[in-house]
Amino acid sequence: MAQSSRLQCLILHERFAEAPLRSPSSSAGKCERGAVTKCQLGLLSLTRRHERSPVCINQPQQVALTMRIHCKVVVIAVCFGVFLLLYFLGGNAADDPLLREVAEQEEKKKEEESNSSRRSHSDFGRNVAGKFAKKPPVEEPLQGRKERKAINRGVNAKSKPRNFVGRPLTKRKRAENVMHLAVVACGNRLDETLTMVKSALLFSLKRIMFHIFAEDPLAPQFEKRLNQWPRSISSKFQYRIYPITFSVGNADEWKKLFKPCAAQRLFLPVILKDVDSLLYVDTDVLFLRPMDDIWSFLKSFNSTQLAAMAPEHEVPKIGWYSRFARHPFYGVTGVNSGVMLMNLTRIRSTLFKNSMIPGGLSWEDILHPLYQKYKNHITWGDQDLLNIIFHYNPECLFIFPCQWNYRPDHCMYGSNCKGAEKEGVSILHGNRGVYHDDKQPAFKVVYDAICDFPFEDNMFQSLFYPIQTKFLDTVNTLCGRIPQVFLKQIEKTMKKAFDEKVVRHVRHN
């Protein structure tokens, strides 16, 4: 019954909405108008009573209302999701140890891949710069020999090195930023060796790792003196001190070969197994330009070259090997081993041709047989053995110009090193004891100036000007008559260092 009344009212409502109202004077109109009014009131009552019921809301309105509700829910959900994303990425994820570990592993993997690609042509110690300091020195390969200690700031040679001079290398320190330099010191060569080390540090740009092979009495003296150097210098290098050891043959025989301990250089590839590349120099060598420059020759090696040396002489008619040698030697004039750049990795992996075994021998296996065969014919000891090896393996040797190993022989018999005349001496080699006598005062002037130079003084005032002034007293000597040979490169090096320091200071300010 209620449904029927509601339907009638709806019909009347629609009719009322569609038809205009008649004049109020009409009795019919009054009746109809009154009926409509009653129906409107009834409809209004029904609407209010059922306004919350879906029956009273038509379908389009219901759809619109539902869509608005859904949109609000979606917007709220999206905002909440964005908030959670920003929270985890910007805050919580930064402290997540798992994510941090994954990131570190990815970074380490990229660094190892980068170092591995560089090892393919020179393998310069890979992370060696950061990692050679973390590795323990290699045990001496000869079994049964007496255990000997190497001073490493008070640490045994077989223990993990802890206290180096200077700041420790970090894992992020790349290998190309560290250079390795080896020297062998015996007898009274303490001061001479320290002066060589000092000259390398004065001009070099990259950090240097010194491998010092010394007799037992000298080891603590090296440690004491090196530890006294100022922090500004000690932060540029690290060092290890090793005992004198020979992995094959009779140690007493090797020690007596030419000069005490000189043969030690032959065993560097065997002992320093954790070092990829190395510059060996005699104790009487002085750097007049950055060591970085000669180190860069490693990049010039072709696929077969594994060592670099300078000729023993430039003129065959007055060269020693070309006139007196009774054994094979490299090239026309032989080579001098006082400055020797080596790719130790290649040396360890190469089989060297020789006159004894057709198949070739490794570096460690060839040394003692070669010595036994030629020991009665060699004059310059280990240098002669190197000449014999590279005589049979010339493709393995890179030759650098004479100014990188400038000796009295280059000026005693007239000037015969054209590279030094043009560019100046890069490395001064004072063999024949010329640093300590008056036979060639030009060499002694340079040595004394570097030896006496206070580390933190101005190099122009306390190093270059004294050398320049004292050279006036040597112009009448065989080597002093060409002072530009000795002064040109060192002046150029100090100007470059000064200019870089000024530029850095200006940029900093």
XYZ file of C-alpha atoms in Angstrom:
509
model
C 0.000 0.000 0.000
C 2.808 2.353 0.877
C 4.573 1.494 -2.384
C 1.371 2.310 -4.359
C 0.964 5.717 -2.649
C 4.637 6.516 -3.243
C 4.315 5.646 -6.933
C 1.222 7.866 -7.302
C 3.000 10.788 -5.691
C 6.010 10.358 -8.026
C 3.706 10.348 -11.057
C 1.920 13.496 -9.843
C 5.283 15.112 -9.082
C 6.511 14.511 -12.607
C 3.209 15.798 -14.055
C 3.399 18.833 -11.855
C 6.961 19.567 -12.919
C 6.146 19.198 -16.629
C 2.761 21.103 -16.770
C 2.381 24.769 -15.831
C 0.098 25.568 -12.901
C -3.345 26.844 -13.773
C -4.812 30.089 -12.625
C -5.592 30.167 -8.937
C -9.133 31.220 -9.740
C -9.926 27.876 -11.232
C -11.652 25.469 -8.883
C -10.172 22.515 -10.692
C -6.836 24.129 -10.429
C -7.274 24.585 -6.732
C -8.173 20.988 -6.265
C -5.267 19.781 -8.385
C -2.886 22.215 -6.798
C -3.908 21.069 -3.385
C -3.440 17.459 -4.328
C 0.013 18.188 -5.662
C 0.968 20.059 -2.558
C -0.047 17.126 -0.413
C 1.914 14.785 -2.631
C 4.985 17.110 -2.467
C 4.790 17.109 1.264
C 4.494 13.360 1.267
C 7.409 13.015 -1.150
C 9.518 15.371 0.972
C 8.737 13.308 4.043
C 9.666 10.112 2.246
C 12.915 11.680 0.967
C 13.964 12.815 4.425
C 13.084 9.450 5.908
C 14.990 7.508 3.288
C 17.709 10.052 2.254
C 20.436 7.733 3.582
C 19.006 4.710 1.856
C 20.396 3.744 -1.573
C 16.765 3.384 -2.697
C 16.338 7.194 -2.552
C 19.579 7.958 -4.497
C 19.516 7.472 -8.215
C 22.231 5.441 -9.954
C 24.380 8.336 -11.443
C 24.689 9.951 -8.026
C 25.667 6.651 -6.460
C 28.437 6.111 -9.056
C 29.789 9.645 -8.586
C 29.876 9.234 -4.811
C 31.675 5.893 -5.083
C 34.303 7.343 -7.453
C 35.011 10.240 -5.083
C 35.544 7.836 -2.209
C 37.855 5.629 -4.300
C 39.893 8.620 -5.473
C 40.415 9.769 -1.897
C 41.588 6.289 -0.887
C 44.001 6.123 -3.847
C 45.462 9.563 -3.102
C 45.992 8.668 0.556
C 47.637 5.353 -0.391
C 49.973 7.048 -2.920
C 51.042 9.723 -0.409
C 51.724 7.092 2.213
C 53.747 5.018 -0.257
C 55.855 8.037 -1.282
C 56.508 8.823 2.365
C 57.686 5.276 3.056
C 59.924 5.307 -0.039
C 61.578 8.587 0.967
C 62.036 7.318 4.497
C 63.832 4.133 3.488
C 65.949 5.716 0.749
C 66.839 8.935 2.486
C 67.213 7.872 6.053
C 66.896 4.282 7.089
C 68.726 2.810 4.086
C 71.810 4.904 4.803
C 72.204 3.116 8.104
C 71.309 -0.339 6.839
C 74.462 -2.452 7.397
C 73.406 -4.911 4.717
C 73.051 -2.224 2.055
C 76.284 -0.601 3.164
C 78.099 -3.926 2.914
C 76.724 -4.511 -0.581
C 77.826 -1.017 -1.654
C 81.324 -1.565 -0.268
C 81.584 -4.904 -2.045
C 80.549 -3.299 -5.342
C 83.097 -0.496 -4.863
C 85.850 -2.984 -4.016
C 84.980 -5.087 -7.063
C 85.216 -2.062 -9.368
C 88.582 -1.074 -7.870
C 89.958 -4.603 -8.312
C 88.772 -4.713 -11.940
C 90.438 -1.362 -12.619
C 93.710 -2.496 -11.044
C 93.539 -5.805 -12.917
C 93.301 -4.002 -16.266
C 96.382 -1.939 -15.454
C 98.297 -5.064 -14.441
C 97.965 -6.370 -17.990
C 100.792 -4.130 -19.261
C 102.894 -3.205 -16.256
C 101.127 -4.561 -13.143
C 102.684 -1.864 -11.057
C 101.910 -3.354 -7.757
C 98.134 -3.116 -8.248
C 96.830 -2.029 -4.950
C 100.411 -2.430 -4.001
C 100.449 1.100 -2.933
C 97.702 0.425 -0.573
C 98.422 -3.242 -0.227
C 102.134 -3.866 -0.232
C 102.165 -2.322 3.243
C 99.611 -4.889 4.315
C 101.520 -7.935 3.126
C 104.291 -9.589 5.126
C 107.716 -9.822 3.531
C 108.310 -13.081 1.706
C 110.219 -15.781 3.499
C 113.703 -16.466 2.304
C 113.440 -19.286 -0.210
C 116.525 -21.289 0.775
C 115.501 -23.997 3.208
C 117.732 -24.846 6.130
C 119.662 -21.584 6.167
C 120.000 -19.596 9.353
C 117.019 -17.410 10.267
C 117.949 -13.788 10.033
C 116.056 -10.739 11.155
C 115.302 -7.680 9.050
C 114.655 -4.420 10.782
C 111.340 -2.878 9.847
C 110.937 -0.224 12.484
C 111.632 -2.919 15.058
C 109.538 -5.616 13.333
C 110.787 -9.014 12.196
C 111.052 -9.376 8.405
C 108.642 -12.324 8.464
C 106.039 -10.562 10.559
C 103.418 -8.215 9.258
C 104.954 -4.735 8.954
C 103.397 -2.249 11.344
C 105.467 0.854 11.909
C 106.632 2.494 8.723
C 108.049 5.964 8.512
C 105.201 8.192 7.447
C 101.493 7.580 7.401
C 100.268 4.077 6.556
C 98.837 3.503 3.116
C 95.086 3.057 2.965
C 93.305 0.403 0.936
C 92.091 3.104 -1.390
C 95.644 4.202 -2.179
C 96.211 3.129 -5.736
C 99.299 1.347 -6.914
C 100.311 3.928 -9.509
C 100.772 6.470 -6.699
C 103.651 4.540 -5.098
C 107.104 3.883 -6.524
C 109.527 1.228 -5.284
C 113.254 1.914 -4.921
C 115.856 -0.618 -3.752
C 119.419 -0.069 -2.573
C 122.099 -2.324 -1.070
C 124.356 -0.853 1.617
C 127.366 -2.444 3.262
C 130.493 -1.195 4.998
C 130.709 2.585 5.389
C 127.892 3.458 2.970
C 125.357 4.688 5.554
C 125.689 8.444 4.896
C 125.990 7.972 1.152
C 122.806 5.886 1.064
C 120.862 8.386 3.171
C 121.945 11.206 0.845
C 120.635 9.212 -2.119
C 117.301 8.661 -0.326
C 117.179 12.363 0.508
C 117.713 13.395 -3.121
C 114.885 11.113 -4.244
C 112.498 12.659 -1.720
C 113.402 16.289 -2.434
C 112.037 16.260 -5.976
C 109.704 13.281 -6.374
C 105.954 13.743 -6.603
C 104.577 10.292 -5.763
C 105.186 8.409 -2.553
C 108.197 6.077 -2.456
C 108.655 2.698 -0.831
C 112.346 2.128 -0.024
C 113.670 -1.437 0.169
C 117.011 -1.145 1.989
C 119.249 -4.233 2.086
C 121.900 -3.683 4.737
C 124.410 -5.530 6.851
C 123.304 -6.217 10.408
C 125.369 -3.419 12.055
C 123.882 -0.818 9.679
C 120.221 -1.761 10.104
C 119.548 0.013 13.447
C 121.500 3.053 12.264
C 119.280 3.376 9.202
C 116.207 3.097 11.371
C 117.418 5.731 13.823
C 118.423 8.259 11.170
C 115.307 7.863 9.047
C 113.071 8.316 12.077
C 114.729 11.647 12.847
C 113.599 13.262 9.600
C 110.787 15.862 9.856
C 107.163 14.917 9.404
C 106.907 16.865 6.137
C 109.433 14.436 4.627
C 108.574 11.211 6.451
C 104.982 11.457 5.221
C 106.248 11.017 1.656
C 107.811 7.585 2.061
C 107.892 4.232 3.809
C 110.755 1.789 4.178
C 111.723 -1.766 4.976
C 115.162 -2.967 5.954
C 116.247 -6.468 4.934
C 119.297 -8.593 5.755
C 121.794 -9.552 3.076
C 120.682 -12.957 1.778
C 121.366 -15.097 -1.282
C 118.861 -17.761 -2.230
C 121.217 -19.996 -4.229
C 124.902 -20.851 -4.171
C 127.523 -19.985 -1.583
C 126.737 -16.776 0.294
C 130.410 -16.050 0.995
C 131.225 -16.276 -2.705
C 128.408 -13.909 -3.620
C 129.507 -11.399 -0.972
C 133.032 -11.314 -2.357
C 131.868 -10.833 -5.942
C 133.229 -7.426 -6.995
C 132.289 -5.369 -3.889
C 130.723 -6.507 -0.586
C 127.005 -7.193 -1.028
C 126.893 -5.891 -4.614
C 125.558 -9.219 -5.897
C 122.446 -8.748 -3.732
C 120.780 -6.849 -6.578
C 120.728 -10.036 -8.655
C 118.326 -11.625 -6.167
C 115.773 -8.819 -5.900
C 113.218 -10.562 -8.181
C 113.477 -13.661 -5.960
C 113.242 -11.890 -2.593
C 110.698 -9.157 -3.353
C 107.990 -11.468 -4.640
C 105.194 -9.114 -3.636
C 106.633 -6.205 -5.663
C 105.722 -5.783 -9.314
C 108.171 -3.114 -10.519
C 111.295 -1.644 -8.966
C 114.076 0.862 -9.524
C 117.446 -0.304 -8.225
C 120.250 2.238 -7.710
C 123.729 2.110 -6.245
C 124.376 4.016 -3.034
C 126.423 6.640 -4.919
C 123.481 7.811 -7.044
C 121.809 11.231 -6.745
C 118.472 12.265 -8.255
C 118.514 15.719 -9.843
C 114.910 15.470 -11.045
C 111.799 13.600 -9.853
C 112.111 9.834 -9.667
C 108.655 9.858 -11.270
C 110.295 10.645 -14.629
C 112.487 7.557 -14.808
C 109.646 5.481 -13.336
C 107.544 6.473 -16.356
C 109.912 4.476 -18.611
C 108.033 1.382 -17.439
C 105.185 2.475 -19.698
C 107.582 2.572 -22.656
C 108.488 -1.114 -22.383
C 107.271 -3.248 -25.265
C 105.838 -6.733 -24.747
C 109.261 -8.415 -24.362
C 111.229 -5.818 -22.395
C 111.563 -6.376 -18.664
C 114.490 -4.188 -17.573
C 116.096 -0.869 -18.505
C 119.692 0.308 -18.180
C 121.995 2.898 -19.727
C 125.046 2.061 -21.879
C 128.344 1.595 -20.077
C 129.896 3.994 -22.539
C 128.920 6.104 -25.538
C 132.182 5.682 -27.463
C 133.269 2.092 -28.283
C 136.926 3.083 -28.753
C 137.273 4.086 -25.117
C 134.619 1.790 -23.608
C 135.774 -0.870 -21.151
C 133.726 -3.814 -22.421
C 134.532 -3.172 -26.055
C 138.272 -3.212 -25.246
C 138.830 -5.614 -22.344
C 135.859 -7.927 -21.720
C 136.560 -11.679 -21.844
C 132.920 -12.682 -21.767
C 129.769 -11.895 -23.781
C 128.173 -8.485 -23.125
C 125.194 -6.509 -24.350
C 125.443 -4.514 -27.565
C 128.588 -2.645 -28.564
C 129.669 -1.088 -25.275
C 127.774 -3.115 -22.646
C 125.411 -1.679 -20.032
C 125.918 -0.187 -16.568
C 123.832 -1.653 -13.743
C 124.158 1.246 -11.283
C 120.679 2.430 -12.286
C 118.395 -0.433 -13.231
C 114.629 -0.249 -13.763
C 112.946 -3.659 -13.539
C 109.554 -5.221 -14.113
C 109.985 -7.980 -11.540
C 106.792 -9.757 -12.542
C 108.074 -10.270 -16.076
C 111.519 -11.279 -14.862
C 110.039 -13.977 -12.620
C 107.905 -15.409 -15.440
C 110.527 -15.434 -18.231
C 112.796 -18.260 -19.363
C 116.136 -16.766 -20.412
C 118.130 -18.092 -23.324
C 121.731 -18.998 -22.524
C 124.741 -21.004 -23.733
C 124.223 -23.815 -21.221
C 120.678 -25.190 -21.623
C 118.739 -24.920 -24.910
C 115.331 -24.719 -23.272
C 116.079 -21.619 -21.219
C 116.282 -21.043 -17.479
C 114.328 -18.946 -15.004
C 116.016 -15.970 -13.376
C 116.681 -17.770 -10.105
C 117.980 -20.911 -11.829
C 120.328 -19.132 -14.222
C 122.337 -17.041 -11.727
C 124.511 -19.661 -10.046
C 125.335 -21.744 -13.179
C 126.231 -18.526 -14.984
C 128.525 -17.471 -12.151
C 130.199 -20.895 -12.069
C 130.862 -20.752 -15.786
C 132.283 -17.211 -15.968
C 133.652 -16.527 -12.471
C 137.243 -16.590 -13.723
C 136.498 -14.120 -16.538
C 134.358 -11.443 -14.940
C 135.786 -8.198 -13.570
C 132.767 -6.145 -12.550
C 130.935 -8.970 -10.778
C 127.141 -8.780 -10.900
C 127.202 -6.182 -13.706
C 129.117 -8.633 -15.900
C 126.554 -11.355 -15.199
C 123.766 -9.002 -16.229
C 125.612 -8.185 -19.444
C 125.950 -11.893 -20.202
C 122.231 -12.518 -19.587
C 121.137 -9.662 -21.845
C 123.709 -10.570 -24.486
C 121.675 -13.734 -25.083
C 118.346 -11.956 -24.507
C 118.707 -8.488 -26.088
C 114.969 -8.240 -26.787
C 114.375 -8.114 -23.019
C 116.306 -4.885 -22.427
C 115.187 -1.273 -22.784
C 118.021 1.281 -23.132
C 117.530 4.746 -21.694
C 119.797 7.751 -22.472
C 123.099 8.404 -20.744
C 121.823 11.429 -18.762
C 119.886 8.962 -16.593
C 123.145 7.396 -15.403
C 125.767 10.111 -15.752
C 129.207 9.057 -14.500
C 132.728 10.542 -14.489
C 133.458 8.496 -17.632
C 131.108 10.821 -19.504
C 133.281 13.874 -18.852
C 136.780 12.602 -17.942
C 137.705 11.868 -21.560
C 135.870 14.800 -23.044
C 132.126 15.311 -23.010
C 130.532 12.267 -24.608
C 126.935 12.343 -23.340
C 125.056 14.572 -25.752
C 121.764 14.083 -23.929
C 123.237 15.630 -20.757
C 124.609 18.577 -22.724
C 121.162 19.227 -24.139
C 118.886 18.509 -21.164
C 121.221 18.368 -18.178
C 121.964 15.426 -15.886
C 118.867 13.625 -14.618
C 120.617 11.066 -12.354
C 124.188 11.595 -11.191
C 126.211 8.430 -10.549
C 129.383 9.215 -8.604
C 131.231 5.931 -9.000
C 135.030 5.737 -8.587
C 134.534 7.349 -5.137
C 134.384 10.875 -6.602
C 131.986 12.134 -3.884
C 134.657 11.655 -1.248
C 137.890 12.793 -2.917
C 139.079 15.691 -5.037
C 139.548 13.852 -8.340
C 136.317 15.213 -9.815
C 135.214 18.136 -7.615
C 132.153 18.860 -9.774
C 130.548 15.643 -8.505
C 131.571 16.375 -4.930
C 130.005 19.852 -5.022
C 126.586 18.421 -5.858
C 126.869 15.645 -3.282
C 127.918 17.980 -0.453
C 125.146 20.463 -1.226
C 122.417 17.802 -1.066
C 123.944 16.135 1.996
C 124.087 19.435 3.924
C 120.722 20.814 2.769
C 118.234 21.305 5.658
C 114.991 19.673 4.637
C 112.617 22.573 5.197
C 114.809 25.381 3.859
C 114.262 27.167 0.550
C 115.858 25.005 -2.135
C 116.974 27.923 -4.292
C 118.738 29.675 -1.445
C 120.108 26.654 0.425
C 120.691 24.176 -2.403
C 120.885 25.600 -5.898
C 122.787 28.832 -5.160
C 125.502 27.040 -3.119
C 126.000 24.538 -5.942
C 126.159 27.343 -8.491
C 128.638 29.337 -6.403
C 130.936 26.386 -5.611
C 131.008 25.355 -9.265
C 133.126 28.431 -9.961
C 135.990 26.607 -8.259
C 135.674 23.580 -10.561
C 135.689 25.212 -14.008
C 139.316 24.260 -14.569
C 138.683 20.535 -13.987
C 137.720 17.952 -16.595
C 134.044 17.711 -15.566
C 133.669 21.211 -14.071
C 134.301 22.919 -17.401
C 130.733 22.094 -18.484
C 128.722 23.361 -15.472
C 125.468 23.563 -17.459
C 125.449 19.754 -17.592
C 125.206 19.584 -13.804
C 123.032 22.652 -13.209
C 120.474 22.728 -16.019
C 118.170 19.927 -14.914
C 118.265 20.652 -11.191
C 117.453 24.317 -11.835
C 114.572 23.321 -14.107
C 113.264 20.875 -11.510
C 113.333 23.410 -8.675
C 111.657 26.088 -10.799
C 108.894 23.678 -11.679
C 108.416 22.721 -8.032
C 108.422 26.394 -7.016
C 105.910 27.368 -9.709
C 103.561 24.552 -8.730
C 103.785 25.565 -5.073
C 103.004 29.202 -5.900
C 100.102 28.229 -8.155
C 98.658 25.969 -5.465
C 99.061 28.752 -2.874
C 97.337 31.326 -5.109
C 94.468 28.954 -5.904
C 94.095 28.071 -2.229
C 93.818 31.744 -1.278
